[in-house]
Short mmCIF file of N, CA and C in Angstrom, two decimals:
data_model
loop_
_atom_site.label_atom_id
_atom_site.label_comp_id
_atom_site.label_asym_id
_atom_site.label_seq_id
_atom_site.Cartn_x
_atom_site.Cartn_y
_atom_site.Cartn_z
N UNK A 1 -13.69 -3.92 4.54
CA UNK A 1 -12.88 -3.86 5.72
C UNK A 1 -11.87 -2.72 5.56
N UNK A 2 -11.74 -1.94 6.59
CA UNK A 2 -10.80 -0.82 6.58
C UNK A 2 -9.36 -1.33 6.66
N UNK A 3 -8.46 -0.68 5.93
CA UNK A 3 -7.04 -1.04 5.95
C UNK A 3 -6.28 -0.15 6.91
N UNK A 4 -5.20 -0.69 7.46
CA UNK A 4 -4.29 0.09 8.27
C UNK A 4 -2.88 -0.28 7.80
N UNK A 5 -2.09 0.75 7.51
CA UNK A 5 -0.74 0.54 6.97
C UNK A 5 0.29 0.64 8.08
N UNK A 6 1.15 -0.39 8.17
CA UNK A 6 2.23 -0.41 9.14
C UNK A 6 3.51 0.03 8.43
N UNK A 7 4.16 1.04 8.98
CA UNK A 7 5.35 1.63 8.35
C UNK A 7 6.64 1.10 8.97
N UNK A 8 7.74 1.22 8.22
CA UNK A 8 9.00 0.66 8.68
C UNK A 8 9.57 1.38 9.91
N UNK A 9 9.12 2.61 10.16
CA UNK A 9 9.60 3.34 11.33
C UNK A 9 8.78 3.05 12.59
N UNK A 10 7.83 2.11 12.50
CA UNK A 10 7.02 1.74 13.65
C UNK A 10 5.70 2.48 13.77
N UNK A 11 5.50 3.48 12.92
CA UNK A 11 4.23 4.21 12.96
C UNK A 11 3.14 3.42 12.24
N UNK A 12 1.92 3.74 12.58
CA UNK A 12 0.75 3.15 11.93
C UNK A 12 -0.03 4.31 11.34
N UNK A 13 -0.22 4.28 10.02
CA UNK A 13 -0.98 5.36 9.39
C UNK A 13 -2.35 5.51 10.06
N UNK A 14 -2.77 6.73 10.25
CA UNK A 14 -4.06 7.14 10.83
C UNK A 14 -4.17 6.91 12.33
N UNK A 15 -3.11 6.40 12.98
CA UNK A 15 -3.18 6.20 14.44
C UNK A 15 -2.03 6.97 15.09
N UNK A 16 -2.33 8.14 15.64
CA UNK A 16 -1.27 8.89 16.34
C UNK A 16 -0.81 8.14 17.59
N UNK A 17 0.47 8.29 17.92
CA UNK A 17 1.01 7.68 19.13
C UNK A 17 0.19 8.14 20.33
N UNK A 18 -0.20 7.19 21.17
CA UNK A 18 -0.97 7.51 22.38
C UNK A 18 -2.47 7.57 22.18
N UNK A 19 -2.96 7.40 20.96
CA UNK A 19 -4.41 7.44 20.71
C UNK A 19 -4.99 6.03 20.90
N UNK A 20 -5.21 5.68 22.16
CA UNK A 20 -5.68 4.34 22.50
C UNK A 20 -7.04 4.01 21.89
N UNK A 21 -8.02 4.90 21.92
CA UNK A 21 -9.30 4.55 21.29
C UNK A 21 -9.16 4.24 19.80
N UNK A 22 -8.37 5.02 19.09
CA UNK A 22 -8.18 4.76 17.66
C UNK A 22 -7.42 3.44 17.44
N UNK A 23 -6.42 3.18 18.28
CA UNK A 23 -5.67 1.93 18.18
C UNK A 23 -6.58 0.73 18.39
N UNK A 24 -7.39 0.78 19.42
CA UNK A 24 -8.31 -0.33 19.71
C UNK A 24 -9.32 -0.52 18.58
N UNK A 25 -9.79 0.59 18.01
CA UNK A 25 -10.78 0.47 16.93
C UNK A 25 -10.16 -0.11 15.66
N UNK A 26 -8.85 -0.07 15.54
CA UNK A 26 -8.17 -0.60 14.34
C UNK A 26 -7.68 -2.03 14.51
N UNK A 27 -7.88 -2.65 15.66
CA UNK A 27 -7.43 -4.03 15.84
C UNK A 27 -8.10 -4.98 14.85
N UNK A 28 -9.30 -4.63 14.39
CA UNK A 28 -10.01 -5.47 13.42
C UNK A 28 -9.79 -5.02 11.98
N UNK A 29 -8.91 -4.04 11.77
CA UNK A 29 -8.63 -3.55 10.41
C UNK A 29 -7.62 -4.46 9.71
N UNK A 30 -7.73 -4.50 8.40
CA UNK A 30 -6.82 -5.30 7.58
C UNK A 30 -5.45 -4.63 7.55
N UNK A 31 -4.40 -5.42 7.78
CA UNK A 31 -3.02 -4.92 7.79
C UNK A 31 -2.46 -4.87 6.38
N UNK A 32 -1.76 -3.77 6.12
CA UNK A 32 -0.97 -3.62 4.90
C UNK A 32 0.43 -3.24 5.36
N UNK A 33 1.45 -3.97 4.90
CA UNK A 33 2.83 -3.69 5.31
C UNK A 33 3.51 -2.80 4.29
N UNK A 34 4.20 -1.78 4.78
CA UNK A 34 5.00 -0.92 3.90
C UNK A 34 6.13 -1.74 3.30
N UNK A 35 6.56 -1.42 2.08
CA UNK A 35 7.71 -2.12 1.50
C UNK A 35 8.92 -2.02 2.44
N UNK A 36 9.61 -3.14 2.63
CA UNK A 36 10.78 -3.15 3.49
C UNK A 36 10.47 -3.31 4.97
N UNK A 37 9.22 -3.64 5.30
CA UNK A 37 8.84 -3.84 6.71
C UNK A 37 9.60 -5.03 7.26
N UNK A 38 10.23 -4.85 8.43
CA UNK A 38 11.04 -5.89 9.04
C UNK A 38 10.53 -6.21 10.45
N UNK A 39 11.15 -7.22 11.05
CA UNK A 39 10.81 -7.52 12.44
C UNK A 39 11.21 -6.36 13.34
N UNK A 40 12.27 -5.64 12.97
CA UNK A 40 12.65 -4.43 13.72
C UNK A 40 11.51 -3.40 13.67
N UNK A 41 10.87 -3.26 12.51
CA UNK A 41 9.73 -2.35 12.36
C UNK A 41 8.61 -2.75 13.31
N UNK A 42 8.40 -4.06 13.44
CA UNK A 42 7.37 -4.59 14.33
C UNK A 42 7.63 -4.15 15.78
N UNK A 43 8.87 -4.31 16.24
CA UNK A 43 9.19 -3.92 17.61
C UNK A 43 9.18 -2.41 17.80
N UNK A 44 9.52 -1.65 16.77
CA UNK A 44 9.38 -0.19 16.85
C UNK A 44 7.91 0.18 17.01
N UNK A 45 7.03 -0.59 16.33
CA UNK A 45 5.59 -0.34 16.45
C UNK A 45 5.13 -0.61 17.89
N UNK A 46 5.63 -1.70 18.50
CA UNK A 46 5.27 -1.99 19.89
C UNK A 46 5.75 -0.88 20.82
N UNK A 47 6.93 -0.33 20.54
CA UNK A 47 7.43 0.80 21.33
C UNK A 47 6.54 2.03 21.17
N UNK A 48 6.15 2.31 19.94
CA UNK A 48 5.36 3.52 19.66
C UNK A 48 3.92 3.39 20.16
N UNK A 49 3.39 2.18 20.14
CA UNK A 49 2.00 1.94 20.57
C UNK A 49 2.04 0.89 21.68
N UNK A 50 2.49 1.33 22.85
CA UNK A 50 2.78 0.40 23.93
C UNK A 50 1.57 -0.38 24.45
N UNK A 51 0.36 0.03 24.12
CA UNK A 51 -0.82 -0.75 24.52
C UNK A 51 -0.81 -2.12 23.84
N UNK A 52 -0.19 -2.21 22.66
CA UNK A 52 -0.11 -3.50 21.96
C UNK A 52 0.73 -4.51 22.72
N UNK A 53 1.62 -4.05 23.58
CA UNK A 53 2.47 -4.95 24.37
C UNK A 53 1.61 -5.83 25.27
N UNK A 54 0.44 -5.36 25.65
CA UNK A 54 -0.44 -6.12 26.55
C UNK A 54 -1.13 -7.29 25.86
N UNK A 55 -0.97 -7.42 24.54
CA UNK A 55 -1.60 -8.53 23.82
C UNK A 55 -0.85 -9.84 23.99
N UNK A 56 0.38 -9.80 24.50
CA UNK A 56 1.15 -11.03 24.66
C UNK A 56 2.05 -10.89 25.89
N UNK A 57 2.01 -11.88 26.77
CA UNK A 57 2.78 -11.83 28.02
C UNK A 57 4.29 -11.84 27.78
N UNK A 58 4.74 -12.30 26.61
CA UNK A 58 6.17 -12.38 26.32
C UNK A 58 6.73 -11.10 25.70
N UNK A 59 5.86 -10.17 25.31
CA UNK A 59 6.35 -8.96 24.65
C UNK A 59 7.33 -8.14 25.49
N UNK A 60 7.14 -7.98 26.80
CA UNK A 60 8.13 -7.20 27.56
C UNK A 60 9.55 -7.79 27.45
N UNK A 61 9.68 -9.11 27.55
CA UNK A 61 11.00 -9.74 27.41
C UNK A 61 11.54 -9.58 26.00
N UNK A 62 10.67 -9.74 25.00
CA UNK A 62 11.11 -9.58 23.61
C UNK A 62 11.56 -8.15 23.34
N UNK A 63 10.83 -7.19 23.90
CA UNK A 63 11.22 -5.78 23.72
C UNK A 63 12.58 -5.51 24.37
N UNK A 64 12.83 -6.14 25.51
CA UNK A 64 14.14 -5.98 26.15
C UNK A 64 15.23 -6.53 25.24
N UNK A 65 15.00 -7.68 24.61
CA UNK A 65 15.97 -8.23 23.65
C UNK A 65 16.16 -7.27 22.48
N UNK A 66 15.06 -6.72 22.00
CA UNK A 66 15.11 -5.76 20.90
C UNK A 66 16.00 -4.57 21.26
N UNK A 67 15.80 -4.02 22.46
CA UNK A 67 16.56 -2.84 22.88
C UNK A 67 18.04 -3.14 23.12
N UNK A 68 18.34 -4.36 23.56
CA UNK A 68 19.75 -4.75 23.78
C UNK A 68 20.45 -5.15 22.49
N UNK A 69 19.68 -5.47 21.47
CA UNK A 69 20.26 -5.98 20.23
C UNK A 69 20.99 -4.93 19.42
N UNK A 70 21.78 -5.38 18.45
CA UNK A 70 22.50 -4.46 17.56
C UNK A 70 21.53 -3.59 16.76
N UNK A 71 22.01 -2.46 16.29
CA UNK A 71 21.18 -1.53 15.52
C UNK A 71 20.99 -1.94 14.07
N UNK A 72 21.78 -2.88 13.59
CA UNK A 72 21.61 -3.37 12.22
C UNK A 72 22.37 -4.68 12.04
N UNK A 73 22.20 -5.28 10.88
CA UNK A 73 22.90 -6.52 10.56
C UNK A 73 22.32 -7.76 11.20
N UNK A 74 21.09 -7.70 11.67
CA UNK A 74 20.47 -8.83 12.37
C UNK A 74 19.69 -9.69 11.37
N UNK A 75 20.44 -10.52 10.64
CA UNK A 75 19.87 -11.40 9.63
C UNK A 75 20.44 -12.79 9.82
N UNK A 76 19.70 -13.78 9.34
CA UNK A 76 20.12 -15.17 9.46
C UNK A 76 20.36 -15.72 8.06
N UNK A 77 21.51 -16.32 7.85
CA UNK A 77 21.80 -16.97 6.56
C UNK A 77 20.83 -18.13 6.36
N UNK A 78 20.43 -18.33 5.12
CA UNK A 78 19.52 -19.43 4.80
C UNK A 78 18.05 -19.08 4.97
N UNK A 79 17.76 -17.83 5.27
CA UNK A 79 16.37 -17.37 5.36
C UNK A 79 16.26 -16.09 4.54
N UNK A 80 15.35 -16.09 3.55
CA UNK A 80 15.17 -14.91 2.70
C UNK A 80 14.29 -13.86 3.35
N UNK A 81 13.22 -14.30 4.02
CA UNK A 81 12.31 -13.39 4.70
C UNK A 81 11.50 -14.19 5.71
N UNK A 82 10.73 -13.48 6.53
CA UNK A 82 9.81 -14.08 7.50
C UNK A 82 8.41 -13.94 6.97
N UNK A 83 7.57 -14.93 7.23
CA UNK A 83 6.21 -14.88 6.70
C UNK A 83 5.21 -15.31 7.78
N UNK A 84 4.11 -14.58 7.85
CA UNK A 84 2.99 -14.93 8.71
C UNK A 84 1.92 -15.56 7.84
N UNK A 85 1.51 -16.78 8.18
CA UNK A 85 0.50 -17.50 7.41
C UNK A 85 -0.62 -17.94 8.33
N UNK A 86 -1.74 -18.28 7.73
CA UNK A 86 -2.87 -18.86 8.46
C UNK A 86 -3.06 -20.29 8.00
N UNK A 87 -3.54 -21.13 8.91
CA UNK A 87 -3.87 -22.51 8.56
C UNK A 87 -5.24 -22.83 9.11
N UNK A 88 -6.05 -23.44 8.27
CA UNK A 88 -7.34 -24.01 8.67
C UNK A 88 -7.19 -25.51 8.44
N UNK A 89 -7.32 -26.28 9.51
CA UNK A 89 -7.06 -27.71 9.40
C UNK A 89 -8.20 -28.51 10.01
N UNK A 90 -8.70 -29.45 9.22
CA UNK A 90 -9.70 -30.39 9.73
C UNK A 90 -8.92 -31.55 10.34
N UNK A 91 -9.21 -31.87 11.61
CA UNK A 91 -8.51 -32.94 12.32
C UNK A 91 -9.52 -33.84 13.01
N UNK A 92 -9.02 -34.99 13.50
CA UNK A 92 -9.84 -35.86 14.33
C UNK A 92 -10.62 -36.92 13.60
N UNK A 93 -10.23 -37.25 12.40
CA UNK A 93 -10.96 -38.28 11.66
C UNK A 93 -10.10 -39.52 11.56
N UNK A 94 -10.52 -40.71 11.82
CA UNK A 94 -11.89 -41.02 12.24
C UNK A 94 -12.11 -40.62 13.70
N UNK A 95 -13.32 -40.48 14.05
CA UNK A 95 -13.68 -40.03 15.39
C UNK A 95 -14.43 -38.72 15.30
N UNK A 96 -14.17 -37.85 16.27
CA UNK A 96 -14.83 -36.55 16.34
C UNK A 96 -14.03 -35.53 15.54
N UNK A 97 -14.45 -35.21 14.33
CA UNK A 97 -13.71 -34.20 13.57
C UNK A 97 -13.90 -32.81 14.16
N UNK A 98 -12.86 -32.03 14.05
CA UNK A 98 -12.95 -30.63 14.49
C UNK A 98 -12.13 -29.78 13.53
N UNK A 99 -12.29 -28.50 13.66
CA UNK A 99 -11.62 -27.54 12.79
C UNK A 99 -10.71 -26.68 13.65
N UNK A 100 -9.41 -26.65 13.32
CA UNK A 100 -8.46 -25.81 14.04
C UNK A 100 -8.01 -24.69 13.12
N UNK A 101 -7.95 -23.48 13.65
CA UNK A 101 -7.53 -22.31 12.89
C UNK A 101 -6.39 -21.67 13.67
N UNK A 102 -5.24 -21.52 13.03
CA UNK A 102 -4.10 -20.94 13.73
C UNK A 102 -3.20 -20.20 12.74
N UNK A 103 -2.26 -19.42 13.32
CA UNK A 103 -1.29 -18.68 12.52
C UNK A 103 0.09 -19.27 12.75
N UNK A 104 0.93 -19.15 11.75
CA UNK A 104 2.29 -19.64 11.82
C UNK A 104 3.22 -18.54 11.32
N UNK A 105 4.27 -18.29 12.07
CA UNK A 105 5.28 -17.29 11.69
C UNK A 105 6.59 -18.04 11.53
N UNK A 106 7.13 -18.03 10.31
CA UNK A 106 8.33 -18.82 10.04
C UNK A 106 9.21 -18.10 9.04
N UNK A 107 10.36 -18.69 8.79
CA UNK A 107 11.24 -18.19 7.76
C UNK A 107 10.84 -18.78 6.42
N UNK A 108 11.37 -18.20 5.36
CA UNK A 108 11.07 -18.67 4.01
C UNK A 108 12.35 -18.61 3.19
N UNK A 109 12.65 -19.70 2.50
CA UNK A 109 13.84 -19.74 1.66
C UNK A 109 13.59 -20.67 0.48
N UNK A 110 13.79 -20.17 -0.71
CA UNK A 110 13.66 -20.94 -1.94
C UNK A 110 12.35 -21.74 -2.00
N UNK A 111 11.26 -21.07 -1.66
CA UNK A 111 9.94 -21.69 -1.77
C UNK A 111 9.58 -22.65 -0.66
N UNK A 112 10.39 -22.72 0.38
CA UNK A 112 10.14 -23.64 1.49
C UNK A 112 10.09 -22.90 2.82
N UNK A 113 9.24 -23.39 3.71
CA UNK A 113 9.17 -22.86 5.06
C UNK A 113 10.41 -23.31 5.84
N UNK A 114 10.94 -22.41 6.67
CA UNK A 114 12.12 -22.68 7.48
C UNK A 114 11.79 -22.36 8.93
N UNK A 115 12.03 -23.31 9.82
CA UNK A 115 11.77 -23.06 11.25
C UNK A 115 12.70 -21.98 11.77
N UNK A 116 12.16 -21.11 12.62
CA UNK A 116 12.98 -20.04 13.18
C UNK A 116 13.03 -20.10 14.70
N UNK A 117 12.44 -21.12 15.31
CA UNK A 117 12.33 -21.15 16.77
C UNK A 117 13.66 -21.26 17.49
N UNK A 118 14.71 -21.69 16.80
CA UNK A 118 16.02 -21.80 17.45
C UNK A 118 16.81 -20.49 17.43
N UNK A 119 16.25 -19.45 16.83
CA UNK A 119 16.95 -18.17 16.74
C UNK A 119 16.40 -17.18 17.77
N UNK A 120 17.31 -16.43 18.37
CA UNK A 120 16.90 -15.36 19.28
C UNK A 120 16.20 -14.27 18.47
N UNK A 121 15.31 -13.55 19.12
CA UNK A 121 14.59 -12.45 18.47
C UNK A 121 15.57 -11.45 17.85
N UNK A 122 16.62 -11.09 18.60
CA UNK A 122 17.54 -10.07 18.10
C UNK A 122 18.38 -10.54 16.93
N UNK A 123 18.34 -11.82 16.59
CA UNK A 123 19.06 -12.33 15.43
C UNK A 123 18.24 -12.15 14.14
N UNK A 124 16.94 -11.87 14.28
CA UNK A 124 16.02 -11.82 13.15
C UNK A 124 15.52 -10.41 12.85
N UNK A 125 15.97 -9.42 13.58
CA UNK A 125 15.38 -8.08 13.52
C UNK A 125 15.37 -7.44 12.14
N UNK A 126 16.37 -7.69 11.32
CA UNK A 126 16.43 -7.03 10.02
C UNK A 126 15.93 -7.92 8.88
N UNK A 127 15.19 -8.96 9.24
CA UNK A 127 14.58 -9.83 8.24
C UNK A 127 13.25 -9.20 7.82
N UNK A 128 13.01 -9.16 6.52
CA UNK A 128 11.74 -8.63 6.01
C UNK A 128 10.60 -9.53 6.46
N UNK A 129 9.47 -8.91 6.79
CA UNK A 129 8.26 -9.63 7.17
C UNK A 129 7.25 -9.50 6.04
N UNK A 130 6.65 -10.62 5.67
CA UNK A 130 5.62 -10.64 4.63
C UNK A 130 4.38 -11.35 5.14
N UNK A 131 3.26 -11.04 4.50
CA UNK A 131 2.01 -11.71 4.81
C UNK A 131 1.81 -12.84 3.81
N UNK A 132 1.54 -14.03 4.32
CA UNK A 132 1.39 -15.20 3.47
C UNK A 132 -0.06 -15.54 3.18
N UNK A 133 -0.25 -16.74 2.76
CA UNK A 133 -1.57 -17.23 2.36
C UNK A 133 -2.22 -18.03 3.47
N UNK A 134 -3.45 -18.40 3.24
CA UNK A 134 -4.17 -19.30 4.12
C UNK A 134 -4.03 -20.71 3.54
N UNK A 135 -3.59 -21.65 4.37
CA UNK A 135 -3.47 -23.04 3.95
C UNK A 135 -4.66 -23.80 4.53
N UNK A 136 -5.30 -24.60 3.69
CA UNK A 136 -6.42 -25.42 4.13
C UNK A 136 -6.00 -26.88 4.04
N UNK A 137 -5.91 -27.55 5.18
CA UNK A 137 -5.46 -28.94 5.25
C UNK A 137 -6.64 -29.79 5.71
N UNK A 138 -6.87 -30.88 5.00
CA UNK A 138 -7.98 -31.77 5.33
C UNK A 138 -7.44 -33.05 5.93
N UNK A 139 -7.69 -33.25 7.22
CA UNK A 139 -7.31 -34.45 7.96
C UNK A 139 -5.84 -34.80 7.78
N UNK A 140 -4.97 -33.80 7.79
CA UNK A 140 -3.54 -34.01 7.74
C UNK A 140 -2.99 -34.44 6.40
N UNK A 141 -3.83 -34.50 5.39
CA UNK A 141 -3.41 -34.97 4.07
C UNK A 141 -2.77 -33.83 3.30
N UNK A 142 -1.44 -33.87 3.15
CA UNK A 142 -0.74 -32.81 2.44
C UNK A 142 -1.03 -32.83 0.94
N UNK A 143 -1.59 -33.94 0.44
CA UNK A 143 -1.96 -34.01 -0.97
C UNK A 143 -3.11 -33.04 -1.25
N UNK A 144 -4.01 -32.96 -0.29
CA UNK A 144 -5.16 -32.07 -0.43
C UNK A 144 -4.93 -30.74 0.29
N UNK A 145 -3.75 -30.17 0.09
CA UNK A 145 -3.42 -28.88 0.68
C UNK A 145 -3.79 -27.79 -0.31
N UNK A 146 -4.65 -26.89 0.12
CA UNK A 146 -5.07 -25.79 -0.73
C UNK A 146 -4.53 -24.50 -0.14
N UNK A 147 -4.16 -23.54 -1.00
CA UNK A 147 -3.68 -22.24 -0.55
C UNK A 147 -4.56 -21.15 -1.14
N UNK A 148 -4.90 -20.19 -0.28
CA UNK A 148 -5.80 -19.12 -0.68
C UNK A 148 -5.22 -17.77 -0.26
N UNK A 149 -5.54 -16.72 -1.02
CA UNK A 149 -5.24 -15.37 -0.57
C UNK A 149 -6.10 -15.12 0.66
N UNK A 150 -5.59 -14.33 1.57
CA UNK A 150 -6.32 -14.03 2.80
C UNK A 150 -5.93 -12.65 3.29
N UNK A 151 -6.56 -12.20 4.34
CA UNK A 151 -6.21 -10.93 4.98
C UNK A 151 -5.85 -11.22 6.43
N UNK A 152 -5.08 -10.33 7.00
CA UNK A 152 -4.72 -10.39 8.42
C UNK A 152 -5.17 -9.10 9.06
N UNK A 153 -5.82 -9.20 10.20
CA UNK A 153 -6.16 -8.00 10.95
C UNK A 153 -4.95 -7.58 11.78
N UNK A 154 -4.99 -6.36 12.29
CA UNK A 154 -3.91 -5.88 13.14
C UNK A 154 -3.75 -6.80 14.35
N UNK A 155 -4.86 -7.21 14.94
CA UNK A 155 -4.78 -8.13 16.09
C UNK A 155 -4.12 -9.44 15.70
N UNK A 156 -4.54 -10.05 14.59
CA UNK A 156 -3.96 -11.31 14.15
C UNK A 156 -2.47 -11.17 13.87
N UNK A 157 -2.09 -10.06 13.30
CA UNK A 157 -0.69 -9.81 12.97
C UNK A 157 0.15 -9.72 14.25
N UNK A 158 -0.27 -8.90 15.18
CA UNK A 158 0.49 -8.70 16.41
C UNK A 158 0.50 -9.98 17.24
N UNK A 159 -0.65 -10.58 17.44
CA UNK A 159 -0.74 -11.78 18.27
C UNK A 159 -0.06 -12.97 17.61
N UNK A 160 -0.18 -13.09 16.29
CA UNK A 160 0.43 -14.21 15.58
C UNK A 160 1.94 -14.20 15.67
N UNK A 161 2.54 -13.05 15.48
CA UNK A 161 4.00 -12.94 15.61
C UNK A 161 4.41 -13.13 17.06
N UNK A 162 3.68 -12.52 17.97
CA UNK A 162 4.00 -12.64 19.40
C UNK A 162 3.91 -14.07 19.90
N UNK A 163 2.89 -14.79 19.48
CA UNK A 163 2.72 -16.18 19.92
C UNK A 163 3.91 -17.03 19.48
N UNK A 164 4.26 -16.93 18.21
CA UNK A 164 5.37 -17.75 17.69
C UNK A 164 6.69 -17.37 18.35
N UNK A 165 6.99 -16.09 18.46
CA UNK A 165 8.25 -15.66 19.04
C UNK A 165 8.33 -15.95 20.53
N UNK A 166 7.18 -16.11 21.17
CA UNK A 166 7.15 -16.44 22.59
C UNK A 166 7.78 -17.79 22.90
N UNK A 167 7.92 -18.64 21.89
CA UNK A 167 8.52 -19.96 22.09
C UNK A 167 9.98 -20.00 21.66
N UNK A 168 10.54 -18.87 21.29
CA UNK A 168 11.92 -18.81 20.84
C UNK A 168 12.85 -18.63 22.02
N UNK A 169 14.10 -18.80 21.73
CA UNK A 169 15.06 -18.44 22.77
C UNK A 169 16.01 -19.52 23.20
N UNK A 170 16.42 -20.40 22.30
CA UNK A 170 17.51 -21.31 22.66
C UNK A 170 18.70 -20.43 23.02
N UNK A 171 19.24 -20.57 24.23
CA UNK A 171 20.37 -19.72 24.59
C UNK A 171 21.52 -19.87 23.58
N UNK A 172 22.18 -18.77 23.30
CA UNK A 172 23.29 -18.79 22.34
C UNK A 172 24.33 -19.84 22.72
N UNK A 173 24.53 -20.03 24.01
CA UNK A 173 25.51 -20.98 24.48
C UNK A 173 25.15 -22.42 24.11
N UNK A 174 23.87 -22.69 23.88
CA UNK A 174 23.41 -24.05 23.55
C UNK A 174 23.31 -24.28 22.05
N UNK A 175 23.49 -23.25 21.25
CA UNK A 175 23.39 -23.43 19.79
C UNK A 175 24.64 -24.09 19.26
N UNK A 176 24.44 -25.00 18.34
CA UNK A 176 25.58 -25.68 17.72
C UNK A 176 25.91 -25.00 16.41
#
């Protein structure tokens, strides 16, 4: 599988800005994050490669938050970094078992996942983003939770972060 490197300034190695055919051909490429890649880097990438904005209906609003947000210092206490993970879960037993595959984007602190849905996008911009593992859960049994190294494609990376952040946005006035 071909790799594509995402840089902290929003550029993507081997994909010039405005090269839509090359961008589309790299959606199935494995993502590699440059050291120090942050959520701000992610939104700079959406700005530089605006065709990616069409992958999620919430991206225009998130980009507006990004542009209105401070230029630095956008970190949350109690979260060391943000991580994108995959989960493969067998569900529906007894009965009709099925397999669900999804991505989760959350905070990470002291070896534990931390929910980030109560934070505005612009509060998380300077948090480092990392790629996590694949978790395999069998019928909801956390005892039989297995973790594996995995890869993320450019599409999975963009859509996975966009999906999770699309549910964020407790107004600041409502935060305790």
